[in-house]
């Protein structure tokens, strides 16, 4: 009797989950499970980078014979919390969490730990969290990315002996990608008193916001690219989507991106590399979205109750106007 109750409950849970995730994935009942089943809570699809990151994880799961349930949270932490709780109910073998922001995960991750489901943090980091709540992190080193952007500017302005005014288009507030890029950049450039960040605003990693912020700055200043009386020398933009929006705003106001203003960006998507080749961007710091295969190998390890490194970084490079731009291979995103 108790056994049949359990079966009925499991079937019910399966139906609910098919309802939740049915659009993107086929779900099998846990009772018939013949392969690892893993839940991915992804942020959404705010950028080409993000879309490629999701594809990389899906493709790698296919290759590894792992069934992946993907939930895209449409840029809302509350949706991510719901998805993780559904994964716990479904008793997945592991949870992959791409945290949109650094904080607010403690309760849900405690619930996962109670259910003995291992969690891997992917792409973005979580702040000061008890390490027993997750197995490890895989993704990019955004502090180092910020430093690379600063090093480019130190070279670019080597022979300039005046104040250099920077505006920052930062990513999603309270996201580790934005916090770390800002930190690495400021830390590296801070000792050179020529450089000053005269304005910073969050564009949420969105192209539309990048365009909007730059358009507003120009229109407040009657067509000039200034903050108050200060000319803007550099746009330091936390991702290519915002950068491409910013370039559209500059173009439509007759300001030459890459020449009248130096532009530094992050990600390395094809459109940004094309803009680098066209002289509209001066430096693109790569953020590598292809982490699927490494991630699946970590998944297998944690599913077997073995430990993984606390941090696994992906390899990343930097593309600048000083490089042989013809040698850059197709980016794939
Ligand atoms: O967390 C990585 C960042 O998120 C990428 O730079 C950006 O394009 C994405 O939205």
mmCIF file of C-alpha atoms in Angstrom, residues 42 44-58 72 289 333:
data_model
loop_
_atom_site.group_PDB
_atom_site.id
_atom_site.type_symbol
_atom_site.label_atom_id
_atom_site.label_comp_id
_atom_site.label_asym_id
_atom_site.label_seq_id
_atom_site.Cartn_x
_atom_site.Cartn_y
_atom_site.Cartn_z
ATOM 1 C CA UNK A 42 20.246 29.384 -16.364
ATOM 2 C CA UNK A 44 17.976 33.708 -19.427
ATOM 3 C CA UNK A 45 19.190 34.800 -22.842
ATOM 4 C CA UNK A 46 20.281 38.401 -22.403
ATOM 5 C CA UNK A 47 23.272 38.132 -24.754
ATOM 6 C CA UNK A 48 24.761 36.035 -27.556
ATOM 7 C CA UNK A 49 27.300 34.961 -24.965
ATOM 8 C CA UNK A 50 24.557 33.558 -22.752
ATOM 9 C CA UNK A 51 22.821 31.731 -25.614
ATOM 10 C CA UNK A 52 26.143 30.136 -26.577
ATOM 11 C CA UNK A 53 26.858 29.198 -22.955
ATOM 12 C CA UNK A 54 23.527 27.349 -22.713
ATOM 13 C CA UNK A 55 24.181 25.580 -26.050
ATOM 14 C CA UNK A 56 27.653 24.540 -24.914
ATOM 15 C CA UNK A 57 26.206 22.949 -21.760
ATOM 16 C CA UNK A 58 23.332 21.254 -23.649
ATOM 17 C CA UNK A 72 15.777 29.780 -18.239
ATOM 18 C CA UNK A 289 31.281 30.536 -22.799
ATOM 19 C CA UNK A 333 28.754 33.118 -30.935
#
